Every structure is written in structure tokens, then in C-alpha cells.
Coordinates of C-alpha atoms and ligand atoms in Angstrom, one line a residue:
X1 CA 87.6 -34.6 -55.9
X2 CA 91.5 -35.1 -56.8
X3 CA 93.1 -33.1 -58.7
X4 CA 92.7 -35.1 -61.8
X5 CA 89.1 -35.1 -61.9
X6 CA 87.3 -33.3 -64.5
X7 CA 84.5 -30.1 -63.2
X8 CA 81.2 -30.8 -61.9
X9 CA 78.6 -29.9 -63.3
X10 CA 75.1 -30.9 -61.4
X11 CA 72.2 -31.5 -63.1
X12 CA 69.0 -31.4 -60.9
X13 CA 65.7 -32.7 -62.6
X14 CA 62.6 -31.3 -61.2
X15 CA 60.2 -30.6 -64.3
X16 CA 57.7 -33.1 -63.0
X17 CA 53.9 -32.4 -61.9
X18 CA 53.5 -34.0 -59.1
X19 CA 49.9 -34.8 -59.3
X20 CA 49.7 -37.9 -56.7
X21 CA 50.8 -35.5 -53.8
X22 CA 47.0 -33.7 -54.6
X23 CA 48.1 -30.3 -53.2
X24 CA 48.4 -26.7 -54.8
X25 CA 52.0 -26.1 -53.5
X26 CA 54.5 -27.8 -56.4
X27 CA 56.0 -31.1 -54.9
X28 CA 59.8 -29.8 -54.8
X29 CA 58.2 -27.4 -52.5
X30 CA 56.9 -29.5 -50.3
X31 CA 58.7 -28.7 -47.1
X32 CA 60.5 -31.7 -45.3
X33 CA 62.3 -30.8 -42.0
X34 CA 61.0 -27.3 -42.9
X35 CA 62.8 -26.7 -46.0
X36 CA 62.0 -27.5 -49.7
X37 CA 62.6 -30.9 -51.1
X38 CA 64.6 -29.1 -53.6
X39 CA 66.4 -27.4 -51.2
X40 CA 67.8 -30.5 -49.4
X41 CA 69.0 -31.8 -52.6
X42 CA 70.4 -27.9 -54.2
X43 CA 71.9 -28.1 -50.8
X44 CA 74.1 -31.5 -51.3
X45 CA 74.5 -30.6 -54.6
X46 CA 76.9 -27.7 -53.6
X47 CA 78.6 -29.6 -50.8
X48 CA 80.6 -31.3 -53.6
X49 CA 81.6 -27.7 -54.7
X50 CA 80.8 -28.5 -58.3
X51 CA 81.4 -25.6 -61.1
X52 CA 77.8 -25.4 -61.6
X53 CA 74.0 -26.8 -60.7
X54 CA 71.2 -26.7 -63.1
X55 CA 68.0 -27.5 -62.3
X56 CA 65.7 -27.9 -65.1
X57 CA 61.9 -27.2 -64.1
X58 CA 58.4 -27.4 -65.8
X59 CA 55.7 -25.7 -66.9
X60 CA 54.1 -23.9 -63.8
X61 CA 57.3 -24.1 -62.0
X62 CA 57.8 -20.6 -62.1
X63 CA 56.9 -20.3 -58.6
X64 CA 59.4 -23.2 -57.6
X65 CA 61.9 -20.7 -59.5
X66 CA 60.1 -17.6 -57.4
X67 CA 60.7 -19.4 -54.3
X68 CA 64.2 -20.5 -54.2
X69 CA 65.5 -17.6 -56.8
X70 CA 68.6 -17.0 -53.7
X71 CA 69.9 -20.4 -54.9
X72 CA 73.2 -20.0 -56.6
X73 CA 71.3 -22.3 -59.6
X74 CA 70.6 -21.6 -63.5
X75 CA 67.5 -22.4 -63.9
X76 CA 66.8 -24.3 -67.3
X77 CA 63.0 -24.6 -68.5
X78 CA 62.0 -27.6 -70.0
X79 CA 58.6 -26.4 -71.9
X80 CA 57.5 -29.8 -72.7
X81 CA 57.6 -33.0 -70.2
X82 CA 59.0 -35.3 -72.9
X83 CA 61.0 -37.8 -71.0
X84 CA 64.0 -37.5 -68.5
X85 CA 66.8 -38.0 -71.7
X86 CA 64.9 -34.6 -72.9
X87 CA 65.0 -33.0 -69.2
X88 CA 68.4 -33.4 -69.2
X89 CA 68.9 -32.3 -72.8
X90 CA 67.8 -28.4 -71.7
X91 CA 70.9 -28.4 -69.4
X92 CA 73.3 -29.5 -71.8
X93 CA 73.9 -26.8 -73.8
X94 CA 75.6 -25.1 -70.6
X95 CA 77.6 -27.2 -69.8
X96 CA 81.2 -27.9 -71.5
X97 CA 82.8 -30.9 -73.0
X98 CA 85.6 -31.6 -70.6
X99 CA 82.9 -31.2 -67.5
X100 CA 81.3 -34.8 -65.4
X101 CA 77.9 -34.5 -65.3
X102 CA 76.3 -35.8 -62.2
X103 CA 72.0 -36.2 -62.8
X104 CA 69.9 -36.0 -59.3
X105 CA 66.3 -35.4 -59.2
X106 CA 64.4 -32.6 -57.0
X107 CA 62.2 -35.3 -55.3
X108 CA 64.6 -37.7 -54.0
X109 CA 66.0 -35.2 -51.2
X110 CA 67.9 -37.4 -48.5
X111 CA 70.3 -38.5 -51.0
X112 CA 74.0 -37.9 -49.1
X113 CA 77.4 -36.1 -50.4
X114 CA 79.3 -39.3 -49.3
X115 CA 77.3 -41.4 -52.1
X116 CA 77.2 -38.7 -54.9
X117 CA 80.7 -38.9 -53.9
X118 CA 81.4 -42.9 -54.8
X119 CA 80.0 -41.4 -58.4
X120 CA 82.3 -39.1 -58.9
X121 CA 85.1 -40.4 -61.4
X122 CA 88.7 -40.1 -60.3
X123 CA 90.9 -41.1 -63.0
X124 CA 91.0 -39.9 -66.5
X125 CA 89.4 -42.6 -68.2
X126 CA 86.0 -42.3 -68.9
X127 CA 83.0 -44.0 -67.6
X128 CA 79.4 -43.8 -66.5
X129 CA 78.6 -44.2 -62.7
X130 CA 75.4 -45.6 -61.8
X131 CA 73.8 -45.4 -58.5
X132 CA 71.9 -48.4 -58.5
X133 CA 69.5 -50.3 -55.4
X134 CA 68.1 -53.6 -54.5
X135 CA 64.5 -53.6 -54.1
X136 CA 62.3 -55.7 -52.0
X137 CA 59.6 -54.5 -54.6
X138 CA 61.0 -53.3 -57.8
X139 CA 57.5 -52.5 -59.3
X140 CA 57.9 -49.1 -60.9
X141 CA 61.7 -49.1 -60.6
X142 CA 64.1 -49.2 -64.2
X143 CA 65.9 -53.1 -64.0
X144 CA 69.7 -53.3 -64.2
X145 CA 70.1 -55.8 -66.7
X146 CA 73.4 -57.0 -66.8
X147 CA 75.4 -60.1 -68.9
X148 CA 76.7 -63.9 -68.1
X149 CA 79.9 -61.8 -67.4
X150 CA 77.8 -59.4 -64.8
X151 CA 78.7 -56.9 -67.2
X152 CA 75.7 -53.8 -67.1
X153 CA 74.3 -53.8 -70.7
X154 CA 71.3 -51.5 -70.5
X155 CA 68.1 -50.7 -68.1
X156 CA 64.7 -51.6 -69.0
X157 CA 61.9 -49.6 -67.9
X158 CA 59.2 -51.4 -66.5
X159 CA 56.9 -50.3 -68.8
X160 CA 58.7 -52.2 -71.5
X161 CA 60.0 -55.0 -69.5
X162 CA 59.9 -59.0 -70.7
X163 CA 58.5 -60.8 -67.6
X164 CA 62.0 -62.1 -67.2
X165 CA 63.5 -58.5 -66.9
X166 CA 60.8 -57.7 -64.2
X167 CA 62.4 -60.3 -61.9
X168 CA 65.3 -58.5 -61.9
X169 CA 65.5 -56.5 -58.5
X170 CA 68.3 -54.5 -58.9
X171 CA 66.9 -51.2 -59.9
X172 CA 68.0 -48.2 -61.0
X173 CA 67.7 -45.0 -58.3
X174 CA 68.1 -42.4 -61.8
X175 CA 71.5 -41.1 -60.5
X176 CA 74.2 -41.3 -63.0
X177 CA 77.5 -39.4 -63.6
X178 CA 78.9 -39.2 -66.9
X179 CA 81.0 -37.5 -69.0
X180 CA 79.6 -33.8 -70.8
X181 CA 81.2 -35.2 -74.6
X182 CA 79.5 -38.4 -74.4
X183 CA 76.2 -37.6 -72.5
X184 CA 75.9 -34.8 -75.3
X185 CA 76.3 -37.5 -78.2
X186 CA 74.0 -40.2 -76.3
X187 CA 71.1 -37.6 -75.8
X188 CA 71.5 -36.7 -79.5
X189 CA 71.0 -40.3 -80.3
X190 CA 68.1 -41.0 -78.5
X191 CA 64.8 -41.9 -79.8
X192 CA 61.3 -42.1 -78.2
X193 CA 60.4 -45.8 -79.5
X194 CA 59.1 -47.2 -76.3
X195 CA 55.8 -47.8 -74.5
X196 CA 55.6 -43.9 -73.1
X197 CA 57.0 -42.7 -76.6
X198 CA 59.2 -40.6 -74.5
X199 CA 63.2 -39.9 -74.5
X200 CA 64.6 -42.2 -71.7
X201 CA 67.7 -41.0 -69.8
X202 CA 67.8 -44.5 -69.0
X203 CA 68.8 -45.7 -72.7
X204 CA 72.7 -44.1 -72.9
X205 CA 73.9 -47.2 -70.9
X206 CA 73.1 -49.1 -73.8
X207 CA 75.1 -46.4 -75.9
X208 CA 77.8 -46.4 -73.5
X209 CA 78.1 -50.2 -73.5
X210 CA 78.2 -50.2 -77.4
X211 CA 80.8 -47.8 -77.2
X212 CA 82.6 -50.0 -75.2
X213 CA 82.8 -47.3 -71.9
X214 CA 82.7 -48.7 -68.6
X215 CA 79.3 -48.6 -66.6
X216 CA 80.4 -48.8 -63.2
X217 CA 77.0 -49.6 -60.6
X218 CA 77.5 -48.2 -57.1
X219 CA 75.0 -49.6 -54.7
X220 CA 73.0 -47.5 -52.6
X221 CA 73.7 -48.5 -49.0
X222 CA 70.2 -47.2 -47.4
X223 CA 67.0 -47.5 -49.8
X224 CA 65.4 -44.2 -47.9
X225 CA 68.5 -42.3 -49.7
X226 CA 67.5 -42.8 -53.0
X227 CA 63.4 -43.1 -52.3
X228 CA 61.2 -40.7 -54.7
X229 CA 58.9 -38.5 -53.1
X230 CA 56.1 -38.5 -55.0
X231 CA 52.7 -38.4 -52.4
X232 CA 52.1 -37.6 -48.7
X233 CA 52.6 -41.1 -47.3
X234 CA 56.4 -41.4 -48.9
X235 CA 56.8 -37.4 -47.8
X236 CA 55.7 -38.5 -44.4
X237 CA 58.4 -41.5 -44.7
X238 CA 61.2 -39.1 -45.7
X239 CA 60.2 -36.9 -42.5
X240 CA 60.6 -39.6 -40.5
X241 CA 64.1 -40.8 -41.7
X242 CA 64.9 -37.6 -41.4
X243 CA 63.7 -36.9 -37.6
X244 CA 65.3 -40.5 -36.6
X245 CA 68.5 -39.0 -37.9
X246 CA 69.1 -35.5 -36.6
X247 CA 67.8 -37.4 -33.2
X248 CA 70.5 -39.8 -33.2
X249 CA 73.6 -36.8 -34.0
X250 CA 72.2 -35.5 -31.2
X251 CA 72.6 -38.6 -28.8
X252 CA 75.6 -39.0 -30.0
X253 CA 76.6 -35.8 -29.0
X254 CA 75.8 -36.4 -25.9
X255 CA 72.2 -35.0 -25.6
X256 CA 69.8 -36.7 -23.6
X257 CA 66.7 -37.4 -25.8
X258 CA 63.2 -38.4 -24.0
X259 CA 62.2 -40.4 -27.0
X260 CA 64.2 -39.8 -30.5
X261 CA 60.8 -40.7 -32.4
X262 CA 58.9 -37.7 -30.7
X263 CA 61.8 -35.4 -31.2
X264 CA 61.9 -32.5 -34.3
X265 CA 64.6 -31.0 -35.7
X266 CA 63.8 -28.7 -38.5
X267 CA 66.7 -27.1 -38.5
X268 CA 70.7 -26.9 -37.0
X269 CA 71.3 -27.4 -33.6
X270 CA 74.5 -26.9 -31.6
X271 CA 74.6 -28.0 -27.6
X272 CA 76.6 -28.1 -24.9
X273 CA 76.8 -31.3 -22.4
X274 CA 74.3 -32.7 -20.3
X275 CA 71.1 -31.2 -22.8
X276 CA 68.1 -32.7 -21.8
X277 CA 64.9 -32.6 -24.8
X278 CA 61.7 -33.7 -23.3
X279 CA 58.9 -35.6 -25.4
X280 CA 57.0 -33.7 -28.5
X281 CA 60.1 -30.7 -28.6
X282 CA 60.9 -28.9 -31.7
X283 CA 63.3 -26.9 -32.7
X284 CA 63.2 -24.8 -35.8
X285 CA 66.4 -23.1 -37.7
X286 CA 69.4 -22.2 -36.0
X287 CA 69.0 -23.0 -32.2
X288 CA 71.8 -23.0 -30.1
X289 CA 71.4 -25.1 -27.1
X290 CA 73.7 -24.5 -23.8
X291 CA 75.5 -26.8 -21.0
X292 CA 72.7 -28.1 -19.0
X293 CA 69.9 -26.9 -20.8
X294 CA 66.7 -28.8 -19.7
X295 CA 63.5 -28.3 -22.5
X296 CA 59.9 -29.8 -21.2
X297 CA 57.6 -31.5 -23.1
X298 CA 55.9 -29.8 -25.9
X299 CA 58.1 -26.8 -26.5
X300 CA 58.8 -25.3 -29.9
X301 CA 62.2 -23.1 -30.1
X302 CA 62.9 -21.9 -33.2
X303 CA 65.7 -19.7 -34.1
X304 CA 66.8 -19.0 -30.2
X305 CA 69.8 -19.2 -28.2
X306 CA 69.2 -20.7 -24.5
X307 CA 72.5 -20.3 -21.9
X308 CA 73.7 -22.7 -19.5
X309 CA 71.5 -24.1 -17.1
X310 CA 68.2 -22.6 -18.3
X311 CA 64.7 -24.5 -17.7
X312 CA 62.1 -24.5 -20.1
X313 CA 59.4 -26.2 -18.7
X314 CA 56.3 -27.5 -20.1
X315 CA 54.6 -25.8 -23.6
X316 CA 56.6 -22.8 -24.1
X317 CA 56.9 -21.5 -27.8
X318 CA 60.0 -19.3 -27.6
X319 CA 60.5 -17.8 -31.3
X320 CA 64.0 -15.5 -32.2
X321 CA 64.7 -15.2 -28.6
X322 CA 68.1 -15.2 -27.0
X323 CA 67.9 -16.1 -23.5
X324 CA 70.5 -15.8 -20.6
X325 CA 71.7 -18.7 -18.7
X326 CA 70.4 -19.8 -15.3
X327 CA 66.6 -19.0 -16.3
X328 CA 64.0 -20.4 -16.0
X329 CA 61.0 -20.6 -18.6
X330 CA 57.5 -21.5 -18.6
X331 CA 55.5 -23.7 -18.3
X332 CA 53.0 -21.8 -20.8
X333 CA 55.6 -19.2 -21.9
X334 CA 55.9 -17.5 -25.3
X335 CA 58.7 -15.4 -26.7
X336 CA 57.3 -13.6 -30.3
X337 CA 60.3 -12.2 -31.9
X338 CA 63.7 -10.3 -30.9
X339 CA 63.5 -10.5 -26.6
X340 CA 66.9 -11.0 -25.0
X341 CA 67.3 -12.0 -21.5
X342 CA 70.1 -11.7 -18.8
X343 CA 71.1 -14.4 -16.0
X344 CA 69.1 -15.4 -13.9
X345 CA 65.5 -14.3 -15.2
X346 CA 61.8 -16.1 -14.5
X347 CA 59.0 -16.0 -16.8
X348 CA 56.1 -17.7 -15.9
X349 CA 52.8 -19.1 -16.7
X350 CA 51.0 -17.4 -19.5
X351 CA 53.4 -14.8 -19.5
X352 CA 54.4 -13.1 -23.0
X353 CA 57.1 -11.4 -24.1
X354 CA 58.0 -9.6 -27.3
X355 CA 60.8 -7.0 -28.6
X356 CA 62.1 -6.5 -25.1
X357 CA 65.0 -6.8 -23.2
X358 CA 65.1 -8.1 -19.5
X359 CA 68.2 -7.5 -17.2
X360 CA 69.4 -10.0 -14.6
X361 CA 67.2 -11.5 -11.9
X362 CA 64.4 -9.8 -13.4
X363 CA 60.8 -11.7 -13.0
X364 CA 57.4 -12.2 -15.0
X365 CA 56.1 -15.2 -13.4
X366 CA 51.9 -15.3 -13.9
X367 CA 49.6 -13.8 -16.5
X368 CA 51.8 -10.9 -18.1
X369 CA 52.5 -8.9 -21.3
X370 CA 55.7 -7.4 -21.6
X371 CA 56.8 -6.0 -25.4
X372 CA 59.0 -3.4 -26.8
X373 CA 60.3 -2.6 -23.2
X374 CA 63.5 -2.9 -21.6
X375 CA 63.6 -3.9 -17.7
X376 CA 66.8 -3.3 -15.9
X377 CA 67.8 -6.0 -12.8
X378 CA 65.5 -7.5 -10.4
X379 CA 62.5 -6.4 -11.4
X380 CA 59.0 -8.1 -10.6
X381 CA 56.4 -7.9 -13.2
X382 CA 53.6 -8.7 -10.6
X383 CA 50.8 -10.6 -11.9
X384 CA 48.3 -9.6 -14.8
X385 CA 50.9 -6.4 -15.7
X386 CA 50.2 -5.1 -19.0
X387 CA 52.7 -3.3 -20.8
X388 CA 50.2 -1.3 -23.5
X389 CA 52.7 -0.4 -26.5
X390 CA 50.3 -0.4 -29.1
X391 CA 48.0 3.0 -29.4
X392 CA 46.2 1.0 -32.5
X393 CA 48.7 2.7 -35.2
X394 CA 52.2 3.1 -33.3
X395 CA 54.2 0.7 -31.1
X396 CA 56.0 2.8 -28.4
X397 CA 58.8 2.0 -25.7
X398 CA 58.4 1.1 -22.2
X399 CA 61.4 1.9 -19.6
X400 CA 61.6 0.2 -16.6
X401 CA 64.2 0.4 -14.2
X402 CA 66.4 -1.7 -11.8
X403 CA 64.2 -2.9 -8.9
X404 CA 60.7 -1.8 -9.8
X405 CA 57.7 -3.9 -8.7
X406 CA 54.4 -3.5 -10.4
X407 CA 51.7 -5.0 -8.8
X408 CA 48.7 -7.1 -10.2
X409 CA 47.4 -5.7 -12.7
X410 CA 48.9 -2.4 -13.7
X411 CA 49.0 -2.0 -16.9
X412 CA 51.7 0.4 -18.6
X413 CA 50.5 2.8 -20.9
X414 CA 53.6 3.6 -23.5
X415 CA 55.5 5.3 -23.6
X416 CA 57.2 5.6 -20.4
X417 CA 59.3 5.6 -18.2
X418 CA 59.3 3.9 -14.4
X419 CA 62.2 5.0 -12.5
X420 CA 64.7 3.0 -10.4
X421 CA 63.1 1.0 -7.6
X422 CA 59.7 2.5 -7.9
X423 CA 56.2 0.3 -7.0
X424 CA 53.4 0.4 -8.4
X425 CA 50.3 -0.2 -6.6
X426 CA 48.2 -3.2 -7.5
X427 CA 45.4 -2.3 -10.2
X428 CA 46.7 0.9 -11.3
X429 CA 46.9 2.2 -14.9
X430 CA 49.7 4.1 -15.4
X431 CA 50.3 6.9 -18.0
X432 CA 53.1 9.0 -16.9
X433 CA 56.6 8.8 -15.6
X434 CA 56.4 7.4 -12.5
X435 CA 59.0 8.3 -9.8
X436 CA 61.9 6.2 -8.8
X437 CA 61.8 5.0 -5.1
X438 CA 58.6 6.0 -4.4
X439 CA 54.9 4.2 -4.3
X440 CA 52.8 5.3 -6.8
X441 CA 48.6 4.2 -7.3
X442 CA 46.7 5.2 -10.3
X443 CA 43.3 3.6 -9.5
X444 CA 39.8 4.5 -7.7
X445 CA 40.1 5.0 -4.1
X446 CA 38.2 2.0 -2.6
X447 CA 34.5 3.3 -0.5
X448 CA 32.7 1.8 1.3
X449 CA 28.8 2.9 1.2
X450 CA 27.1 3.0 4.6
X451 CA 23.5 1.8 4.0
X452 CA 23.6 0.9 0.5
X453 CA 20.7 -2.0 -0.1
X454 CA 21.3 -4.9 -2.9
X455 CA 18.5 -5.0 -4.9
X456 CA 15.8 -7.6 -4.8
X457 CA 13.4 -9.4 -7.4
X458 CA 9.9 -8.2 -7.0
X459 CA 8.0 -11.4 -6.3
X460 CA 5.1 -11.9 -8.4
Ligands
UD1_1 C1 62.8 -43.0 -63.8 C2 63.8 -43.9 -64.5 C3 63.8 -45.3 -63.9 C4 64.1 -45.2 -62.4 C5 63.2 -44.2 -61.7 C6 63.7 -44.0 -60.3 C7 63.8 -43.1 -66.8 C8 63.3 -43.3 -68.2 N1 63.4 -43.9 -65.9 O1 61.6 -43.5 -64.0 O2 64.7 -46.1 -64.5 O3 64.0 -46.5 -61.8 O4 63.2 -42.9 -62.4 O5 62.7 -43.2 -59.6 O6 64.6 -42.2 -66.6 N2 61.4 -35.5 -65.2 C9 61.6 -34.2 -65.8 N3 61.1 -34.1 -67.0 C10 60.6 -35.1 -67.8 C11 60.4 -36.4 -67.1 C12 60.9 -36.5 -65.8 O7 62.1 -33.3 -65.2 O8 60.2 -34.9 -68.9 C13 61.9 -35.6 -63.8 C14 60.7 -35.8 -62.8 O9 60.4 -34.5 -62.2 C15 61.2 -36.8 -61.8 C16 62.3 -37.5 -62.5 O10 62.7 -36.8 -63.7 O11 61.8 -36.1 -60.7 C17 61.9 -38.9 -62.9 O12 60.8 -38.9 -63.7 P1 59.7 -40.0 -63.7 O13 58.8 -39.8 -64.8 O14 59.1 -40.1 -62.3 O15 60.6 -41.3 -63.9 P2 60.2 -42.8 -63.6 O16 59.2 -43.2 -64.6 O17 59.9 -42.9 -62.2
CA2 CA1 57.7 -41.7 -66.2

């Protein structure tokens, strides 16, 4: 905004039902890429660092208002659903004369800051902005209907449309910035005298026209910016715009993408060079991607950091991890939360690990659980090792040194503590500390019974 421009106050419009999306979780909840619809569009909102954003919600929103109560919002309740003139009305009593007022809605979430931006008045005179699209199918849509001059005079909802009007394919998207004073004096003046006997947002471009202020149109470049969520197929649609565009920043940063339309970002992703994503990957929140970081097909990260020169190979779900660089992952790997590894680490098939920490070099390659322990370098979690941190009421700590081997199967009761380069003999349980350096067994000595018969099935 330049310096001239008046405050911003947003206005976010998001007391609607939602019936046609036939599901119990409110449709400005409905998550796309993982967050709220609402969210998306609270989250433009404030990337034009306006003075405030209001959204206005409905009855049995309060959980809408539950769910996103961090948002730096005022929440505005509009009691009855009496038309988006009315919606708007609840807001205005907040918001002061000299402020623009900028309308979105809390289903049309991939709207961008560089648009809302074209809306935004610079100059002192005042006007009304409308964001405005050409539809291949208008059916639904408000018309534009302008003059011989190509003047904007008013929008006519469809509903009361002459078959003339209904030709009309510009539309209107329900954007608008305007002036507080004016949109104040407009609401106050509208009335409900159409086919859905409801107050129309729509009807201050008329009043602006006869007060003879300019109605600027600003043409929406992509028609998925301004689309309406209002079911599963266009949430679906929204998804996919979405997916097709976090999968091109990352080509164009340089990361080598498999196939962009079986790639999901959910979230914020920074990379080094030379990333490779495999088919079907997703990443969730924050994941932090390094130099030559190869992920196979079917992996979900979600909130992890994974250093230079790591493999992840096939299926691994690797959730709040931070991983070293040079490891390698997987295939069938999982991470639950909070495990941190060093350079140079393996984990294997249908290995788990949670809550632990697992110094340099150190390996878990088949069949293992590892969780709330910490592993110094170069150990080798041997095949089928259990670490048992969970009595059925406490989780305790395992301690295993540099250079310990446990064989297959041992399991680790915690806690305790396994001292530098100790080995564990295949099989054994383990319940106390067990020496550095040395070989310790905890299992039956295997017998051997001389003249032992197998018995037989009496014949009949
Ligand atoms: C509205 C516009 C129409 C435009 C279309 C774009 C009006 C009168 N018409 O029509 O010109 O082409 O959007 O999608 O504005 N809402 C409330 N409270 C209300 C009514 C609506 O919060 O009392 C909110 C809804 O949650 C929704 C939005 O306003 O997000 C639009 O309402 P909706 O009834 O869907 O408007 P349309 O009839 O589609
Ligand atoms: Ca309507």
C-alpha cells in the first residue's frame, strides 16, 4: 500500500451452512492442503498487513470460532443468514470511516495477495473495486451489467435476471473494496425486494453508480482463484490447483519431481539442490529438505528435517524427525515423534523408532523397535531387538553406548544401561546393566535330550 492509502480493514464472510458438502465438520473447516479453508484465506488476508480482519460467522459456527480462536481475527456473529449486504453489515460497526474495506469470503481460499492487491485503492479519490471473472458457465454467478459507454451500472443476481442479463458472462467473484463512509451509507440503504427477499451485497454498485463514484472491475486472471468451495467435487478441484502449484515452486527450484500430479505438499518446504521426490510422496508442515536428498515412492514426512545426501527409500512415514545427512532410510521405515539422528545412520525394513536419539554410523536395519533411548556411534541394533520402555504405566530410558551390538532378538527391558562396546548374545532378554566390552547372554542354555521320542497318533 503507498503511503496515501487509507487502512485496511478485511472483512471475511463465512456465516454460510454449507449443506451441499453433506459432512458434520462446518465447510470453512474443511481442510485443503491440510489447513482450513478459512485459514488459507485469514492467511492472505494478513499478508496485506491490513489494520484489521473480521470474519463474520453463523449460527453453529461456534466451533469454526473454537477452532481457529489463535487467529489474530474479531469474530463478528451474524445470528440470522439474511443476505451477504446483512453479513457484512455485523462488521461494520468496527470499523471506522476513513478505513477501505476489502469483502472476501471463507470458502473461496486460493484467492492471492497479488489480486486483492490490484483492489486496493491508491489515490485519494474514492471508488469501489470489483473483482470480477469471465465464465464459461455463468449459471449461478451475479452478471456485470454494464452501459453503451462500458460503464458498470449494477449486478443482477441470477435469480432475478431478464433472459438478456443471463447472457452476460462476466460475473461477479463477490470481492469488492470500498470505502468504510460509503459502504456504511449503501448497507443502510438496502432493501430485501428481490426473488430471495434477502439484503444483497451486490446492490451498492447501483448506489455507488448513482452517486456518481467510480466502479472500477479488475478481472480475475485464473478462474480457480476466485472458485467457491461449496461440495466435495469443487474441494477436490481446489486440492488439486493447489497440489499442481506447490509442485511446480518446487521444480522451479530445482527439485526433481517424479510426477508433479502425484506429488503432496500440505505444508512449507525448503530444499537444497539436486532433491529428488519419487511418485505418491507427501510432505506435511514444515519439512526441510537437504542437498541431494533422494525420497522413494510412497513416503509421508511430515514436520522433519532430512540432511544432505540421505535416502529414503520406499514407504517410510517419518513424523517430527530430524535426521542427519548421509542416511539412509527405509524402505518400510517409521519415525513416531521427536527421534534425531547423526551422519551416517541405517534404518531398515520394518524398523521403528520413537523419542530417541541415534549417534553416527549407528544401524537398525531389519525388524526393530527402538524408543526413548539414546545410542551412541556405531552401534548395530541386530535384527528383531526390542527396546521395552513401556512397563504398561511408565515409559523409561534406554542407554546404549558407542559400539554395542545386540543380536537378534534381545529385547531391552528399561531402564538401562548397556555399556561401551558390549554384545549381546542373540535371543537374550536383558534386564540389567550389562557390562561394557564384554559378551553377555540372558537366555536358556540350549540341550539336547538323548533319547527323547516325538510323539505319535494312535492309529485307530
Ligand atoms: C454471491 C453474490 C453473487 C456472486 C457469488 C459468487 C450476492 C447477493 N451475490 O452469490 O453476485 O456471483 O456470490 O460466488 O452477494 N454469506 C454470509 N451470510 C449471509 C449470506 C451469505 O456469511 O447471510 C456468505 C456465505 O457464507 C458465502 C458468501 O457469503 O461464503 C456468498 O453467499 P452465497 O449465498 O453463496 O451467495 P451467492 O448466492 O452464491
Ligand atoms: Ca444465495
Amino acid at each position: 500500500m503507498s503511503d496515501t492509502a487509507a487502512p485496511l480493514s478485511v472483512v471475511i464472510l463465512a456465516a454460510g451452512e454449507g449443506k451441499r458438502m453433506r459432512s458434520a465438520l462446518p465447510k470453512v473447516l474443511q481442510p485443503l492442503a491440510g489447513r482450513p479453508l478459512l485459514k488459507h484465506v485469514i492467511d492472505t488476508a494478513r499478508s496485506l498487513e491490513p489494520a484489521a480482519v473480521y470474519v463474520v460467522y453463523g449460527h453453529g459456527g461456534e466451533r469454526v470460532r473454537a477452532q481457529l480462536a489463535a487467529e489474530p481475527v474479531t469474530w463478528t456473529l451474524q445470528e440470522e443468514r439474511r443476505g451477504t449486504g446483512h453479513a457484512l453489515l455485523q462488521a461494520m460497526p468496527h470499523i471506522p470511516d476513513g478505513h477501505t474495506v476489502l469483502v472476501l469470503y471463507g470458502d473461496v481460499p486460493l484467492i492471492r495477495r497479488a489480486t486483492l492487491a490490484q483492489l486496493l485503492p491508491g489515490g485519494a479519490r474514492a471508488q469501489v473495486r470489483l473483482l470480477t471473472m469471465k465464465a464459461d458457465d455463468p449459471a449461478g454467478y451475479g452478471r456485470i451489467v454494464r452501459d453503451r459507454s462500458g460503464s458498470v451500472r449494477r449486478i443482477v443476481e441470477q435469480k432475478d435476471a431478464s433472459r438478456a442479463q443471463l447472457a452476460i458472462r462476466e460475473c461477479n467473484t463477490g470481492v469488492l473494496a470500498a470505502p468504510a463512509r460509503l459502504l456504511r451509507k449503501w448497507l443502510a440503504l438496502l432493501k430485501t425486494d428481490n426473488s430471495q427477499r434477502e439484503y444483497y451485497l451486490t446492490d451498492v454498485i447501483a448506489l455507488a453508480v448513482k452517486d456518481r463514484i467510480a466502479v472500477k472491475p479488475v478481472l480475475a486472471a485464473q478462474a480457480i482463484e476466485v472458485l467457491g468451495v461449496n461440495d466435495k467435487a469443487q474441494l477436490a478441484q481446489v486440492e488439486a490447483a493447489w497440489r499442481a502449484q506447490a509442485a511446480r515452486e518446487l521444480m522451479l527450484g530445482g527439485v526433481t519431481v517424479a510426477d508433479p500430479a502425484r506429488l503432496d505438499v500440505r505444508g512449507t518446504v525448503t530444499h537444497g539442490t539436486d532433491v529428488f521426490l519419487d511418485v505418491n510422496v507427501v510432505l506435511e508442515g514444515q519439512v526441510a529438505l537437504g542437498d541431494g536428498v533422494r525420497v522413494g515412492p510412497g513416503c509421508l514426512i511430515r514436520n522433519s528435517e532430512i540432511g544432505a545426501g540421505t535416502e529414503v527409500f520406499a514407504y517410510c512415514v517419518i513424523d517430527a524427525a530430524v535426521i542427519g545427512p548421509d542416511c539412509n532410510i527405509g524402505p518400510f521405515a517409521r519415525f513416531r515423534p521427536s527421534s534425531t539422528l547423526a551422519r551416517g545412520v541405517h534404518i531398515g525394513n520394518f524398523v521403528e523408532v520413537k523419542n530417541s536419539r541415534l549417534g553416527e554410523g549407528s544401524k537398525a536395519n531389519h525388524l526393530a523397535y527402538v524408543g526413548d533411548a539414546q545410542l551412541g556411534a556405531r552401534v548395530n541394533i541386530g535384527a528383531g531387538t526390542i527396546v521395552a520402555n513401556y512397563d504398561g504405566a511408565n515409559k523409561h530410558r534406554t542407554v546404549v553406548e558407542d559400539d554395542v551390538h545386540t543380536g537378534s532378538n534381545s529385547v531391552l527391558v528399561a531402564p538401562i544401561v548397556v555399556g561401551a562396546g558390549a554384545t549381546i548374545g542373540a535371543g537374550s532378554t536383558v534386564t540389567r546393566v550389562v557390562p561394557g566390552g564384554k559378551l553377555t547372554v540372558a537366555r536358556a542354555r540350549q540341550q539336547t535330550i538323548e533319547g527323547w521320542r516325538r510323539p505319535v497318533k494312535e492309529k485307530k
